[in-house]
């Protein structure tokens, strides 16, 4: 017979979900109320305000989609695109590939600008594509490519989109709360994220924001949005301003308590302070890894502080290391994806997980594990280097 499930206590330093702050886990257990209860509607309004703060936007259409980050991606494309539209898609990892897939499933054409995995989207190539395809109406790119640990220049890409008369669709699933993101300041049109990366909330929600220009485009569609569930024309009546809320779907009430708490925590810390904290602990981690003799695959200027792709040293089977970390230290790190499978580990320092304790645990656990498997690394240096960084 099945019995209650008690998950083991882990330290989550992978590509997400990240460690959830206990305050958020406490919030999710509060009593469920009706999703049209006036008290719940007040909570929805507060969530919208808090999301506007996190995204740095005054867009009225800013809300969490009731599904994970992938649904935010899908919502962006199915709402903006109609058959025959053309989209420039930047691909330098797994998630750009998914954008292309979404564009094509909308019956639109994807013009792919490819860059090598582990490098940022090349602005010159994007500009060339925009020049070559003046009929393109959307530029889509991933701000923080979680599959490789690369940050692309969202501000410059958005400026190119504007210059060539395109709207921008921005994947900020891993960037929101972790690195600078300025929706209004950079003129971004549709930006979506996820609850379980740098917001350190439970998985299952996708915050999204639409600029007034994007809303206009959605309102003026010639054809209906192919997805009923993700049709923003309908969702606007549920999440829209005022108390005239009409039933669309049952909001995940308790998960929204969790998101509200996560966003409160972000606001209490301050967005800029959260960005600084991610850089601060990332630097300690990198110092430790490099002292051990390990190498990051991404060049320093385009590294994401919240996702560190580390080369697996020669002769070491990467999966064995992850399994040992999980078994002996209850510590989760991520594997490489796609063309980087078997070649890298992905160490996340996201949100609540991004703290000194976890950097120190990760360095010593990784060192001990690599030594036990006979890796050729420098012993005894990593923790010292990180500790010295924290002391100074
Ligand atoms: C995690 C992630 C997604 C997908 O989010 P899910 O919540 O897993 O659906 C999309 N894009 C990026 C960059 C991600 O890191």
Short mmCIF file of C-alpha atoms and ligand atoms in Angstrom, two decimals:
data_model
loop_
_atom_site.label_atom_id
_atom_site.label_comp_id
_atom_site.label_asym_id
_atom_site.label_seq_id
_atom_site.Cartn_x
_atom_site.Cartn_y
_atom_site.Cartn_z
CA UNK A 1 0.00 0.00 0.00
CA UNK A 2 1.15 3.52 -0.74
CA UNK A 3 2.17 5.67 2.22
CA UNK A 4 2.74 9.37 2.72
CA UNK A 5 5.57 10.85 0.70
CA UNK A 6 8.28 12.53 2.74
CA UNK A 7 10.84 14.02 0.38
CA UNK A 8 14.47 13.94 1.45
CA UNK A 9 15.95 17.30 2.46
CA UNK A 10 18.10 18.42 -0.44
CA UNK A 11 20.26 21.38 -1.28
CA UNK A 12 19.18 22.36 -4.78
CA UNK A 13 22.09 23.82 -6.74
CA UNK A 14 20.90 22.75 -10.17
CA UNK A 15 19.20 24.63 -13.00
CA UNK A 16 15.93 24.83 -11.04
CA UNK A 17 13.91 24.27 -8.98
CA UNK A 18 16.10 26.06 -6.46
CA UNK A 19 15.82 25.78 -2.68
CA UNK A 20 12.49 27.19 -1.57
CA UNK A 21 12.58 29.63 1.32
CA UNK A 22 10.74 28.10 4.35
CA UNK A 23 8.59 31.24 4.50
CA UNK A 24 7.21 30.28 1.09
CA UNK A 25 6.56 26.69 2.11
CA UNK A 26 4.67 28.00 5.13
CA UNK A 27 2.61 30.31 2.93
CA UNK A 28 1.51 27.51 0.62
CA UNK A 29 -0.07 25.65 3.55
CA UNK A 30 -2.45 28.48 4.48
CA UNK A 31 -6.17 27.76 4.08
CA UNK A 32 -7.49 27.55 0.54
CA UNK A 33 -10.17 30.11 -0.30
CA UNK A 34 -12.31 30.54 -3.39
CA UNK A 35 -10.50 31.95 -6.39
CA UNK A 36 -13.23 34.59 -6.81
CA UNK A 37 -13.34 35.41 -3.08
CA UNK A 38 -12.96 39.20 -2.69
CA UNK A 39 -9.97 38.57 -0.40
CA UNK A 40 -8.32 36.48 -3.09
CA UNK A 41 -8.92 39.17 -5.68
CA UNK A 42 -7.07 41.63 -3.43
CA UNK A 43 -4.19 39.16 -3.33
CA UNK A 44 -4.21 38.91 -7.14
CA UNK A 45 -3.96 42.68 -7.38
CA UNK A 46 -1.00 42.68 -5.01
CA UNK A 47 0.73 39.94 -6.99
CA UNK A 48 0.39 42.05 -10.13
CA UNK A 49 1.98 45.04 -8.38
CA UNK A 50 4.80 42.91 -6.99
CA UNK A 51 5.43 41.40 -10.43
CA UNK A 52 5.56 44.87 -11.96
CA UNK A 53 8.28 45.66 -9.43
CA UNK A 54 10.22 42.48 -10.26
CA UNK A 55 9.97 43.04 -14.03
CA UNK A 56 10.56 46.81 -13.69
CA UNK A 57 7.49 47.66 -15.68
CA UNK A 58 4.27 49.61 -15.47
CA UNK A 59 2.57 47.29 -17.99
CA UNK A 60 -1.02 46.74 -16.76
CA UNK A 61 -1.00 43.26 -18.33
CA UNK A 62 1.46 41.66 -15.91
CA UNK A 63 0.40 38.41 -14.25
CA UNK A 64 1.39 34.83 -13.51
CA UNK A 65 0.23 32.21 -16.02
CA UNK A 66 -1.12 29.16 -14.14
CA UNK A 67 1.52 26.78 -15.49
CA UNK A 68 5.34 26.53 -15.58
CA UNK A 69 7.81 28.65 -17.58
CA UNK A 70 7.22 26.69 -20.78
CA UNK A 71 3.62 27.90 -20.74
CA UNK A 72 4.85 31.49 -20.51
CA UNK A 73 6.93 30.86 -23.63
CA UNK A 74 3.96 29.35 -25.39
CA UNK A 75 1.65 32.18 -24.26
CA UNK A 76 4.04 34.76 -25.72
CA UNK A 77 4.07 33.15 -29.16
CA UNK A 78 0.48 31.95 -29.53
CA UNK A 79 -0.81 35.39 -28.61
CA UNK A 80 1.52 37.50 -30.76
CA UNK A 81 1.72 35.29 -33.84
CA UNK A 82 -0.65 34.43 -36.63
CA UNK A 83 -0.14 32.18 -39.62
CA UNK A 84 2.39 33.54 -42.06
CA UNK A 85 4.17 35.83 -39.59
CA UNK A 86 7.95 35.84 -39.57
CA UNK A 87 10.09 35.74 -36.44
CA UNK A 88 13.85 36.09 -35.97
CA UNK A 89 14.78 33.51 -33.31
CA UNK A 90 18.15 33.63 -31.59
CA UNK A 91 19.41 30.18 -30.68
CA UNK A 92 22.48 29.54 -28.54
CA UNK A 93 21.18 26.69 -26.41
CA UNK A 94 18.20 24.50 -25.62
CA UNK A 95 15.64 27.19 -24.98
CA UNK A 96 16.17 29.11 -28.22
CA UNK A 97 15.41 25.80 -29.95
CA UNK A 98 12.13 25.57 -28.10
CA UNK A 99 11.26 29.09 -29.20
CA UNK A 100 11.75 28.03 -32.81
CA UNK A 101 9.50 25.03 -32.23
CA UNK A 102 6.78 27.26 -30.76
CA UNK A 103 6.98 29.73 -33.66
CA UNK A 104 6.60 26.96 -36.23
CA UNK A 105 3.68 25.37 -34.40
CA UNK A 106 1.90 28.74 -34.69
CA UNK A 107 2.20 28.46 -38.47
CA UNK A 108 4.77 31.23 -38.55
CA UNK A 109 8.25 31.18 -40.11
CA UNK A 110 11.30 31.10 -37.85
CA UNK A 111 14.50 32.64 -39.16
CA UNK A 112 17.12 31.20 -36.83
CA UNK A 113 20.26 33.10 -35.87
CA UNK A 114 22.54 30.44 -34.40
CA UNK A 115 25.45 30.93 -32.08
CA UNK A 116 27.67 28.33 -30.56
CA UNK A 117 26.52 26.87 -27.25
CA UNK A 118 28.36 28.65 -24.46
CA UNK A 119 28.52 31.99 -26.27
CA UNK A 120 26.14 34.95 -26.25
CA UNK A 121 23.85 35.85 -29.14
CA UNK A 122 25.89 37.77 -31.69
CA UNK A 123 24.42 41.23 -32.24
CA UNK A 124 25.91 41.64 -35.74
CA UNK A 125 24.33 38.42 -36.93
CA UNK A 126 20.98 39.51 -35.51
CA UNK A 127 21.23 42.86 -37.25
CA UNK A 128 22.08 41.13 -40.55
CA UNK A 129 19.02 38.91 -40.19
CA UNK A 130 16.80 41.91 -39.43
CA UNK A 131 18.14 43.65 -42.55
CA UNK A 132 17.65 40.57 -44.70
CA UNK A 133 14.11 39.98 -43.44
CA UNK A 134 12.37 43.36 -43.28
CA UNK A 135 9.04 41.49 -43.15
CA UNK A 136 9.90 39.95 -39.76
CA UNK A 137 7.66 41.32 -37.01
CA UNK A 138 9.14 39.72 -33.89
CA UNK A 139 12.65 39.20 -32.49
CA UNK A 140 12.79 36.39 -29.92
CA UNK A 141 15.73 35.63 -27.67
CA UNK A 142 16.73 34.04 -24.37
CA UNK A 143 18.17 36.50 -21.87
CA UNK A 144 19.67 33.87 -19.55
CA UNK A 145 20.32 30.58 -21.38
CA UNK A 146 20.13 28.07 -18.53
CA UNK A 147 21.42 25.22 -20.67
CA UNK A 148 24.84 26.88 -21.04
CA UNK A 149 25.09 29.60 -18.38
CA UNK A 150 25.24 32.44 -20.89
CA UNK A 151 23.80 35.94 -20.60
CA UNK A 152 22.90 37.67 -23.86
CA UNK A 153 22.67 41.45 -24.10
CA UNK A 154 18.92 41.92 -23.77
CA UNK A 155 19.15 45.69 -23.80
CA UNK A 156 21.08 45.80 -27.10
CA UNK A 157 18.88 43.12 -28.70
CA UNK A 158 15.74 45.04 -27.74
CA UNK A 159 17.22 48.21 -29.22
CA UNK A 160 17.84 46.35 -32.50
CA UNK A 161 14.28 45.05 -32.48
CA UNK A 162 12.94 48.57 -32.06
CA UNK A 163 15.26 49.97 -34.73
CA UNK A 164 13.98 47.43 -37.27
CA UNK A 165 10.32 47.68 -36.32
CA UNK A 166 10.05 44.34 -34.50
CA UNK A 167 8.52 43.44 -31.17
CA UNK A 168 10.71 41.58 -28.72
CA UNK A 169 9.86 38.30 -27.00
CA UNK A 170 12.25 37.69 -24.13
CA UNK A 171 12.80 34.48 -22.17
CA UNK A 172 13.65 35.70 -18.68
CA UNK A 173 12.86 32.44 -16.90
CA UNK A 174 16.27 32.27 -15.23
CA UNK A 175 17.04 35.99 -15.23
CA UNK A 176 14.13 37.43 -13.21
CA UNK A 177 15.46 38.35 -9.77
CA UNK A 178 18.96 37.04 -10.56
CA UNK A 179 20.45 39.55 -12.99
CA UNK A 180 19.50 43.01 -14.19
CA UNK A 181 16.29 43.01 -16.20
CA UNK A 182 14.58 46.30 -17.05
CA UNK A 183 11.43 45.68 -19.05
CA UNK A 184 10.37 49.30 -19.52
CA UNK A 185 13.84 50.84 -19.54
CA UNK A 186 14.98 48.49 -22.30
CA UNK A 187 11.68 48.64 -24.20
CA UNK A 188 10.91 44.90 -24.05
CA UNK A 189 7.49 43.82 -25.37
CA UNK A 190 6.73 40.36 -24.00
CA UNK A 191 8.80 38.97 -21.13
CA UNK A 192 8.08 35.69 -19.36
CA UNK A 193 9.67 33.93 -16.43
CA UNK A 194 9.25 31.00 -14.06
CA UNK A 195 8.58 30.72 -10.35
CA UNK A 196 11.22 28.13 -9.47
CA UNK A 197 14.49 29.71 -10.58
CA UNK A 198 15.74 32.95 -9.00
CA UNK A 199 12.40 33.67 -7.31
CA UNK A 200 12.93 30.43 -5.34
CA UNK A 201 9.23 29.74 -5.28
CA UNK A 202 7.65 26.33 -5.87
CA UNK A 203 7.42 25.35 -9.56
CA UNK A 204 4.23 25.75 -11.55
CA UNK A 205 3.77 29.44 -12.34
CA UNK A 206 5.01 31.62 -15.15
CA UNK A 207 5.04 35.38 -14.52
CA UNK A 208 4.58 37.27 -17.78
CA UNK A 209 4.26 40.89 -18.88
CA UNK A 210 2.99 42.44 -22.14
CA UNK A 211 3.73 46.00 -23.29
CA UNK A 212 0.77 48.16 -24.40
CA UNK A 213 2.02 47.65 -27.98
CA UNK A 214 1.88 43.88 -27.56
CA UNK A 215 -1.62 44.11 -26.06
CA UNK A 216 -2.72 46.18 -29.04
CA UNK A 217 -1.39 43.55 -31.41
CA UNK A 218 -3.24 40.81 -29.52
CA UNK A 219 -6.49 42.78 -29.59
CA UNK A 220 -6.19 43.34 -33.33
CA UNK A 221 -5.61 39.73 -34.31
CA UNK A 222 -7.42 38.59 -37.45
CA UNK A 223 -7.69 35.04 -36.10
CA UNK A 224 -8.39 33.55 -32.69
CA UNK A 225 -5.46 32.47 -30.52
CA UNK A 226 -4.98 28.76 -31.20
CA UNK A 227 -4.88 27.94 -27.47
CA UNK A 228 -8.03 28.60 -25.47
CA UNK A 229 -6.25 28.30 -22.12
CA UNK A 230 -3.47 30.74 -22.99
CA UNK A 231 -5.58 33.28 -24.93
CA UNK A 232 -4.75 36.58 -23.25
CA UNK A 233 -7.95 38.14 -24.62
CA UNK A 234 -9.80 35.79 -22.26
CA UNK A 235 -7.29 35.84 -19.40
CA UNK A 236 -7.45 39.66 -19.33
CA UNK A 237 -11.06 39.35 -18.16
CA UNK A 238 -9.94 37.17 -15.27
CA UNK A 239 -6.76 38.99 -14.23
CA UNK A 240 -7.82 42.43 -15.48
CA UNK A 241 -8.21 45.58 -13.39
CA UNK A 242 -11.08 46.13 -10.97
CA UNK A 243 -13.43 43.66 -9.39
CA UNK A 244 -15.31 42.64 -12.55
CA UNK A 245 -13.54 39.29 -12.60
CA UNK A 246 -15.11 36.56 -14.65
CA UNK A 247 -14.31 32.90 -14.33
CA UNK A 248 -11.75 31.61 -16.81
CA UNK A 249 -10.03 28.79 -14.95
CA UNK A 250 -9.52 28.01 -11.29
CA UNK A 251 -6.36 29.81 -10.24
CA UNK A 252 -3.86 27.65 -8.32
CA UNK A 253 -4.81 29.46 -5.11
CA UNK A 254 -2.17 28.11 -2.73
CA UNK A 255 0.63 28.29 -5.29
CA UNK A 256 -0.24 31.96 -5.68
CA UNK A 257 0.13 32.42 -1.90
CA UNK A 258 3.62 31.05 -2.41
CA UNK A 259 4.40 33.40 -5.29
CA UNK A 260 3.11 36.36 -3.30
CA UNK A 261 5.45 35.45 -0.42
CA UNK A 262 8.38 34.94 -2.82
CA UNK A 263 7.81 38.36 -4.36
CA UNK A 264 7.52 39.96 -0.91
CA UNK A 265 10.88 38.44 -0.01
CA UNK A 266 12.37 39.87 -3.21
CA UNK A 267 10.93 43.30 -2.47
CA UNK A 268 12.20 43.21 1.12
CA UNK A 269 15.71 42.46 -0.09
CA UNK A 270 15.46 44.85 -3.02
CA UNK A 271 15.87 43.90 -6.65
CA UNK A 272 19.29 45.50 -7.06
CA UNK A 273 20.54 43.92 -3.84
CA UNK A 274 19.38 40.52 -5.08
CA UNK A 275 21.31 41.01 -8.34
CA UNK A 276 24.39 42.02 -6.30
CA UNK A 277 24.08 38.99 -4.03
CA UNK A 278 24.06 36.65 -7.04
CA UNK A 279 27.28 38.17 -8.38
CA UNK A 280 28.88 38.13 -4.92
CA UNK A 281 28.43 34.40 -4.29
CA UNK A 282 29.10 33.48 -7.91
CA UNK A 283 32.55 35.08 -7.59
CA UNK A 284 33.32 32.98 -4.51
CA UNK A 285 32.20 29.81 -6.28
CA UNK A 286 34.30 30.54 -9.36
CA UNK A 287 37.36 31.31 -7.25
CA UNK A 288 36.96 27.98 -5.48
CA UNK A 289 36.36 25.99 -8.67
CA UNK A 290 39.34 27.54 -10.42
CA UNK A 291 41.61 26.98 -7.41
CA UNK A 292 40.65 23.32 -7.66
CA UNK A 293 41.77 23.41 -11.29
CA UNK A 294 38.29 23.31 -12.84
CA UNK A 295 37.28 25.53 -15.74
CA UNK A 296 34.04 27.30 -16.65
CA UNK A 297 33.00 27.04 -20.29
CA UNK A 298 31.61 30.57 -20.59
CA UNK A 299 33.86 33.62 -21.01
CA UNK A 300 33.75 35.89 -17.92
CA UNK A 301 31.87 38.78 -19.59
CA UNK A 302 28.89 36.66 -20.58
CA UNK A 303 28.66 34.40 -17.52
CA UNK A 304 25.42 34.13 -15.63
CA UNK A 305 26.10 34.40 -11.89
CA UNK A 306 23.11 32.18 -11.15
CA UNK A 307 24.10 29.30 -13.47
CA UNK A 308 27.68 28.09 -13.71
CA UNK A 309 28.62 25.58 -16.42
CA UNK A 310 31.75 23.76 -15.27
CA UNK A 311 33.84 21.48 -17.51
CA UNK A 312 34.05 17.87 -16.41
CA UNK A 313 37.74 16.98 -15.95
CA UNK A 314 39.23 14.28 -18.18
CA UNK A 315 38.63 10.65 -17.20
CA UNK A 316 35.69 11.48 -14.93
CA UNK A 317 32.20 10.23 -15.62
CA UNK A 318 29.99 13.22 -14.93
CA UNK A 319 26.88 11.27 -13.87
CA UNK A 320 28.85 9.39 -11.19
CA UNK A 321 29.81 12.70 -9.59
CA UNK A 322 26.23 13.94 -9.51
CA UNK A 323 25.04 10.63 -8.08
CA UNK A 324 27.68 10.75 -5.32
CA UNK A 325 26.84 14.35 -4.45
CA UNK A 326 23.19 13.44 -4.14
CA UNK A 327 23.82 10.26 -2.12
CA UNK A 328 26.52 11.53 0.22
CA UNK A 329 25.65 15.21 0.57
CA UNK A 330 22.00 15.37 -0.52
CA UNK A 331 23.26 18.00 -2.93
CA UNK A 332 21.79 18.37 -6.41
CA UNK A 333 23.68 19.90 -9.32
CA UNK A 334 22.63 19.74 -12.97
CA UNK A 335 23.91 17.76 -15.94
CA UNK A 336 24.80 19.23 -19.31
CA UNK A 337 22.08 19.30 -21.98
CA UNK A 338 22.19 18.72 -25.72
CA UNK A 339 25.66 19.17 -27.18
CA UNK A 340 27.05 19.76 -23.67
CA UNK A 341 25.69 16.49 -22.21
CA UNK A 342 28.48 14.60 -20.47
CA UNK A 343 30.85 17.56 -20.83
CA UNK A 344 29.67 19.97 -18.14
CA UNK A 345 27.91 20.24 -14.83
CA UNK A 346 25.55 23.09 -14.24
CA UNK A 347 25.82 24.58 -10.76
CA UNK A 348 22.98 26.93 -9.98
CA UNK A 349 23.12 29.62 -7.31
CA UNK A 350 19.57 30.82 -7.62
CA UNK A 351 17.51 32.92 -5.26
CA UNK A 352 17.37 31.52 -1.71
CA UNK A 353 20.01 28.91 -2.62
CA UNK A 354 22.49 31.65 -3.47
CA UNK A 355 24.26 31.95 -0.13
CA UNK A 356 27.70 31.47 1.41
CA UNK A 357 26.80 28.22 3.15
CA UNK A 358 25.87 26.58 -0.14
CA UNK A 359 28.98 27.81 -1.93
CA UNK A 360 31.18 26.32 0.80
CA UNK A 361 29.23 23.03 0.92
CA UNK A 362 29.34 22.69 -2.84
CA UNK A 363 33.08 23.31 -3.10
CA UNK A 364 34.05 20.84 -0.38
CA UNK A 365 31.57 18.18 -1.50
CA UNK A 366 32.70 18.46 -5.12
CA UNK A 367 36.37 18.35 -4.14
CA UNK A 368 35.96 15.29 -1.94
CA UNK A 369 33.90 13.51 -4.60
CA UNK A 370 36.33 14.26 -7.42
CA UNK A 371 39.30 13.13 -5.31
CA UNK A 372 37.54 9.89 -4.39
CA UNK A 373 37.02 9.20 -8.12
CA UNK A 374 40.69 9.85 -8.83
CA UNK A 375 40.33 13.19 -10.62
CA UNK A 376 43.45 15.22 -11.24
CA UNK A 377 42.59 18.35 -9.24
CA UNK A 378 44.45 20.49 -6.70
CA UNK A 379 43.32 19.36 -3.24
CA UNK A 380 42.87 21.65 -0.26
CA UNK A 381 42.66 24.91 -2.18
CA UNK A 382 39.01 25.53 -3.08
CA UNK A 383 37.46 26.10 0.34
CA UNK A 384 40.44 28.17 1.39
CA UNK A 385 40.14 30.45 -1.64
CA UNK A 386 36.40 30.95 -1.13
CA UNK A 387 36.76 31.44 2.63
CA UNK A 388 39.44 34.04 2.06
CA UNK A 389 37.16 35.84 -0.43
CA UNK A 390 34.37 35.92 2.15
CA UNK A 391 36.71 37.19 4.86
CA UNK A 392 38.07 40.07 2.80
C1 LIG B 1 13.57 26.45 -16.96
C2 LIG B 1 13.50 27.25 -18.21
C3 LIG B 1 12.38 27.23 -19.04
C4 LIG B 1 11.20 26.32 -18.84
O1 LIG B 1 10.57 26.52 -17.63
P1 LIG B 1 9.70 25.33 -17.01
O2 LIG B 1 9.20 25.93 -15.74
O3 LIG B 1 10.63 24.18 -16.82
O4 LIG B 1 8.61 25.02 -17.95
C5 LIG B 1 12.38 28.05 -20.16
N1 LIG B 1 13.44 28.85 -20.44
C6 LIG B 1 14.54 28.88 -19.66
C7 LIG B 1 15.67 29.78 -20.03
C8 LIG B 1 14.60 28.07 -18.52
O5 LIG B 1 15.69 28.09 -17.76
#
